[in-house]
Structures are given as C-alpha cells and as structure tokens.
PDB file of C-alpha atoms in Angstrom:
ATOM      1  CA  UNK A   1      -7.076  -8.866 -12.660  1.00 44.00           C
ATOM      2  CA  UNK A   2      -5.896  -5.339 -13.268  1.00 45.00           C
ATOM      3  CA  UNK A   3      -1.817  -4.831 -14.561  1.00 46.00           C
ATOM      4  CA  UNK A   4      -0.435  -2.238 -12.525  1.00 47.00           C
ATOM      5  CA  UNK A   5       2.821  -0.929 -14.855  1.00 47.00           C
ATOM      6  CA  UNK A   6       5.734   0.450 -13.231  1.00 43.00           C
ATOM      7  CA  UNK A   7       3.684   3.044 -11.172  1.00 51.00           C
ATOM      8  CA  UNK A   8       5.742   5.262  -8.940  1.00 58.00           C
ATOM      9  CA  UNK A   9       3.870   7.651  -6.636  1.00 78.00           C
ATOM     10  CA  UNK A  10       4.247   9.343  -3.044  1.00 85.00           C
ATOM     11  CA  UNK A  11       2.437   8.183  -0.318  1.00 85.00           C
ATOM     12  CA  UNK A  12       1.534   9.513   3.217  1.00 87.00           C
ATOM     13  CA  UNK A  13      -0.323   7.124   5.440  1.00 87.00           C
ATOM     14  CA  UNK A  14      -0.901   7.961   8.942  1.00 88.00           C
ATOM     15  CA  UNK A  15      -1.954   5.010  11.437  1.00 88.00           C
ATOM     16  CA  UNK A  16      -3.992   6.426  14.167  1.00 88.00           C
ATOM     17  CA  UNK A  17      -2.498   3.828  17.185  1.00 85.00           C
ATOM     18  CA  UNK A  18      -0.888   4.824  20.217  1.00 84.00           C
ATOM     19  CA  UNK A  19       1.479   5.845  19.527  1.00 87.00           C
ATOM     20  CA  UNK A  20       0.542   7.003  16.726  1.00 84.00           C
ATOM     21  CA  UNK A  21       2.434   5.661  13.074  1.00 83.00           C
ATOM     22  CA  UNK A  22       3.128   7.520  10.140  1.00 86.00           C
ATOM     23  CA  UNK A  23       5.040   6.674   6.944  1.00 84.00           C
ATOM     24  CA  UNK A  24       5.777   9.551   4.275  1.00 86.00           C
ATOM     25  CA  UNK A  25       7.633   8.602   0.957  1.00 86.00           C
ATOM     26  CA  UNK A  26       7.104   6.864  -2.285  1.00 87.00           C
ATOM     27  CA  UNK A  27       5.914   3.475  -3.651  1.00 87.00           C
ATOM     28  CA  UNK A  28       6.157   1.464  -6.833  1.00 87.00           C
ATOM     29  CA  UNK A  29       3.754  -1.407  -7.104  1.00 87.00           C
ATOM     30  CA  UNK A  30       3.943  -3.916  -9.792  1.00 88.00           C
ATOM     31  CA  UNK A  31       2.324  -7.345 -10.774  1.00 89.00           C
ATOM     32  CA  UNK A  32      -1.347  -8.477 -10.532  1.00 87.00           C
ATOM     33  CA  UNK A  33      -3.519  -8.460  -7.232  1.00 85.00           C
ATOM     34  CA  UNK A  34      -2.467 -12.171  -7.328  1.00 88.00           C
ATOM     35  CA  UNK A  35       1.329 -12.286  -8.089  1.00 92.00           C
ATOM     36  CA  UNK A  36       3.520  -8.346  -7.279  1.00 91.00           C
ATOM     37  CA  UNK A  37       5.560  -6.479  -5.976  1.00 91.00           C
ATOM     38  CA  UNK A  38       5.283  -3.225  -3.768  1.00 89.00           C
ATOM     39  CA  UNK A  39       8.515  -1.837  -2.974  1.00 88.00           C
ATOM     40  CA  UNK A  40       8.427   1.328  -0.243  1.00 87.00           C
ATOM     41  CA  UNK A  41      11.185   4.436  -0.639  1.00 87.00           C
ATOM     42  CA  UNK A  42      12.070   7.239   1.563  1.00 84.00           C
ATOM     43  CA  UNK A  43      11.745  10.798   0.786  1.00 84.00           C
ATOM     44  CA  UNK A  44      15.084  11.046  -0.749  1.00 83.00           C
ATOM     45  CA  UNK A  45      14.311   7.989  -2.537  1.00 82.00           C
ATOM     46  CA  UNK A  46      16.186   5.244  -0.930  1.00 85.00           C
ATOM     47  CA  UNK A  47      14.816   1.716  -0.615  1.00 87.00           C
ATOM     48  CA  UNK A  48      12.883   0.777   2.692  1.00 87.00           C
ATOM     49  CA  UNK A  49      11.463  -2.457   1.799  1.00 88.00           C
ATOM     50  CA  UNK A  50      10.237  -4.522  -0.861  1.00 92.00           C
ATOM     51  CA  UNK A  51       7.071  -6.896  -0.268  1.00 92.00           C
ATOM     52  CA  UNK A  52       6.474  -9.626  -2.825  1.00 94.00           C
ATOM     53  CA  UNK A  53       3.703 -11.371  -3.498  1.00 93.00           C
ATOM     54  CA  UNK A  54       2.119 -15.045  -5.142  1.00 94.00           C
ATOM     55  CA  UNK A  55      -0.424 -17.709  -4.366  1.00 92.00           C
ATOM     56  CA  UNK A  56       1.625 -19.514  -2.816  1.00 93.00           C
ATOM     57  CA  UNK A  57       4.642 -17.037  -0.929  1.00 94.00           C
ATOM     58  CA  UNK A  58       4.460 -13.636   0.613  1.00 94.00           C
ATOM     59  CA  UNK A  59       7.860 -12.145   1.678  1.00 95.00           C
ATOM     60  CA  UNK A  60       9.245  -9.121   2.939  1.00 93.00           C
ATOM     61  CA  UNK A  61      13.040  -7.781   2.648  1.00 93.00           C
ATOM     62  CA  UNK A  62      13.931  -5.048   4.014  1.00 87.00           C
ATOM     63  CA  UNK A  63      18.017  -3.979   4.315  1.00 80.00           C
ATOM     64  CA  UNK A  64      18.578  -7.017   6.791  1.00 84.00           C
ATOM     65  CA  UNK A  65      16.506 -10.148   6.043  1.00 91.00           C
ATOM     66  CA  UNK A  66      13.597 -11.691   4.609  1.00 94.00           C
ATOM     67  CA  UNK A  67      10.846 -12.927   6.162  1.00 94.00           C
ATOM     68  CA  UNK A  68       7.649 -15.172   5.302  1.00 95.00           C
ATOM     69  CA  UNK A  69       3.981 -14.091   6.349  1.00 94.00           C
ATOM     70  CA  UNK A  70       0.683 -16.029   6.419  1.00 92.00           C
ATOM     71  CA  UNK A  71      -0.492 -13.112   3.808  1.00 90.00           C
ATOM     72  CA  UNK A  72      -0.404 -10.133   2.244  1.00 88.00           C
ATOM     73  CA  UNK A  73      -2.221  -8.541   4.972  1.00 87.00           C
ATOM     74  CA  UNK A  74      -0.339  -9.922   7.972  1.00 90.00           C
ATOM     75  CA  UNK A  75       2.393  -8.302   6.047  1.00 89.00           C
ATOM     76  CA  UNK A  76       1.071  -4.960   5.961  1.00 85.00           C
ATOM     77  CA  UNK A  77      -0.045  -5.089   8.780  1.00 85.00           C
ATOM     78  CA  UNK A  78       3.423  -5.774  10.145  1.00 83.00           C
ATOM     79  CA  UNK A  79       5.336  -3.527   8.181  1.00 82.00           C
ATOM     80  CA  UNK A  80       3.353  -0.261   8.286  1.00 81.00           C
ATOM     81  CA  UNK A  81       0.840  -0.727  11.528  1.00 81.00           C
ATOM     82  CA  UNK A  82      -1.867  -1.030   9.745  1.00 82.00           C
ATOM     83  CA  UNK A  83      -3.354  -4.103   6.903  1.00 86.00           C
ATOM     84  CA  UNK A  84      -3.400  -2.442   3.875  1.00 87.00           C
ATOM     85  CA  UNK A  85      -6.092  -3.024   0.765  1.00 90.00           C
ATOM     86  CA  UNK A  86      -3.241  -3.631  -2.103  1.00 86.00           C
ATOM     87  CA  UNK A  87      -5.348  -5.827  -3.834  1.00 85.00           C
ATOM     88  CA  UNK A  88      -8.241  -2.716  -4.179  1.00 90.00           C
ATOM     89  CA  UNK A  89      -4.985  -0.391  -4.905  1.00 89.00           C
ATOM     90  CA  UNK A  90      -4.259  -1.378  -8.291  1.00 87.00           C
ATOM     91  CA  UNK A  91      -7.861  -0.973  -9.528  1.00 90.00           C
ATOM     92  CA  UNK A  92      -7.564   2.790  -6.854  1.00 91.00           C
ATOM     93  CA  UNK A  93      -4.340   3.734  -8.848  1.00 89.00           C
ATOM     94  CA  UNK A  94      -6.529   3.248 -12.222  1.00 88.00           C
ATOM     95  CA  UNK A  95      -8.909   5.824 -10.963  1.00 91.00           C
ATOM     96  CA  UNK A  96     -11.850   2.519 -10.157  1.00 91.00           C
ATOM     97  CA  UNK A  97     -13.716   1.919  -7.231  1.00 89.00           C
ATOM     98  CA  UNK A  98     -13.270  -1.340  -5.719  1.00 88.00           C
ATOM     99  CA  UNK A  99     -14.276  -2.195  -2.278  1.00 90.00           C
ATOM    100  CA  UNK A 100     -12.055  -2.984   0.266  1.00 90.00           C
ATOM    101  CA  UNK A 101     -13.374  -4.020   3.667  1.00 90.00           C
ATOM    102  CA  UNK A 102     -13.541  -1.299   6.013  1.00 92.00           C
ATOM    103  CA  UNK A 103     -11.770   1.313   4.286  1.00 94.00           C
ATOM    104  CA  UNK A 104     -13.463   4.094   2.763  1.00 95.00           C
ATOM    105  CA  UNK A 105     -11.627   5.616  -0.774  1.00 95.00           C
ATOM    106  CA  UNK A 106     -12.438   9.089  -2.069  1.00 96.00           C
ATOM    107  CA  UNK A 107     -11.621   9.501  -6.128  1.00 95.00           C
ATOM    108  CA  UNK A 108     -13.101  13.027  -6.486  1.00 95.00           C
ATOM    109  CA  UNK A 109      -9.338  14.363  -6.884  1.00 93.00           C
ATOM    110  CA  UNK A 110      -8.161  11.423  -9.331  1.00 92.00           C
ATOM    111  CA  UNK A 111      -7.892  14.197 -11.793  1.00 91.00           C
ATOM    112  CA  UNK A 112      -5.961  15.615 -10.212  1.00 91.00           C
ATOM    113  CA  UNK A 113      -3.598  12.880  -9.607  1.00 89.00           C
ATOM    114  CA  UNK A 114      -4.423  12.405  -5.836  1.00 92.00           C
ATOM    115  CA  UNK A 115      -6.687   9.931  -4.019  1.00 93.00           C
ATOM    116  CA  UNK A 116      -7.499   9.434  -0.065  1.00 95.00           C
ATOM    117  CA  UNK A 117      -8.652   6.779   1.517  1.00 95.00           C
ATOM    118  CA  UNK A 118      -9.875   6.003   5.360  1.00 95.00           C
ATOM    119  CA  UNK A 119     -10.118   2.845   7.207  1.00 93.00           C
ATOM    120  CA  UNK A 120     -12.755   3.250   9.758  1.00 91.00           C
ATOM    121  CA  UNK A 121     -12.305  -0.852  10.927  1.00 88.00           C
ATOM    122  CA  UNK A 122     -11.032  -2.450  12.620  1.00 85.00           C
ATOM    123  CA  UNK A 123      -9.290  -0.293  14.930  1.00 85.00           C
ATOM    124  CA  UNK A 124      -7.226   1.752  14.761  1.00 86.00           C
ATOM    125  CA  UNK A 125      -8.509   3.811  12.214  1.00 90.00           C
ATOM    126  CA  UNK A 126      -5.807   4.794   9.568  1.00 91.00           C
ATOM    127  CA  UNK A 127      -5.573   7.541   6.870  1.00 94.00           C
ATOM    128  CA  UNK A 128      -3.949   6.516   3.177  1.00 92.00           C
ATOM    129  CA  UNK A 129      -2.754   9.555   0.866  1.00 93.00           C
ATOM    130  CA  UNK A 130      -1.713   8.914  -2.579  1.00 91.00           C
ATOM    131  CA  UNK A 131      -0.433  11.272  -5.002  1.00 90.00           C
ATOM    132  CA  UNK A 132       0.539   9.772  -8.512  1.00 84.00           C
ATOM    133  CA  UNK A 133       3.580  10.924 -10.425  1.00 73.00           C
ATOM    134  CA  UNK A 134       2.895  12.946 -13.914  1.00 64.00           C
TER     135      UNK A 134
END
C-alpha cells in the first residue's frame, strides 16, 4: 500500500448529472488505501468535510454530524455525486498508473504538477482535476 504524506492540493471535479454537480477547492488525503483520511476545503480554505476511512468503519463529518456508510464509495458517491477512485488516488498523486474501474487518468502533465482524470461508467460521466501544491 502506498503512504500518502500530508498532501494538500486543489481539486475541480465536475459531475456531469442533471443537474449538473461541481465541486472546486482543495483536498488533503492521508493514510493508506486501507486506513485514511480525505478531508475537502473551500476555496478560501475552510473545512467542508472530512471522510475517514478503515476495514472495518467509513464515516463522514461534515459541520453538523457524522454519518456511517457501507463504503468508501457509497460515501463518495454521497458526498460529491459521483464514487470516487481514492484508493487509485494515492498511487495518481505519486505520479503511477493504477486502474480504477471505469475512470480513465491522464499523467502526461504530472510534471507539471497537474493530472485529469474521466469516468466514462457508470453514468453519469464525471471529470476529476487535480493540481498538486509546490
């Protein structure tokens, strides 16, 4: 299992429902694939939520409650319209392919500290930016 450190980045993703759902801000993900965290900011840097993660729980909290989900991708699913691959993100956010089911991830800009990535299934189909802090 990959490490992520503390890595803080920005993050567009655009969810491609109807209507359609967007979500523009930051991230920090921490942990393993198998036990993290993944907390979500606004622009200005304010907390929106934190998910957390284990074998055995998977909560969110967000500035009134937390709640329990099934898994990490029910979670996702819930909180930003659309499942997302976090396990395939920390090996992504290292500059390494790894698959993730249905979504499509473009490195060519890694250099550059930016990375895309598409999910084409299942509907609908959504579009992940990531730009990594120098």
């Amino acid at each position: 299992h990959l490490v992520a450190e503390r890595t803080r980045t920005k993050v567009g993703l655009v969810v491609e429902s109807e209507p359609p759902q967007s979500f523009a801000g930051g991230f920090e993900l921490t942990g393993t694939a198998a036990t993290g965290t993944l907390s979500l900011f606004t622009p200005l840097g304010s907390q929106v939520a934190r998910m957390q993660w284990s074998p055995t729980e998977v909560t969110l909290t967000d500035g009134q409650a937390t709640r329990q989900f099934t898994s990490l991708d029910a979670l996702t699913q819930q909180t930003t319209g659309a499942a997302l691959p976090v396990q395939s993100l920390f090996q992504w956010l290292q500059g390494q392919p790894s698959p993730a089911e249905g979504w499509d991830v473009d490195l060519s800009g890694f250099g550059d500290g930016r990375l895309l990535a598409r999910r084409k299934s299942p509907q609908p189909t959504a579009i992940l930016r990531i730009a990594l802090d120098p």
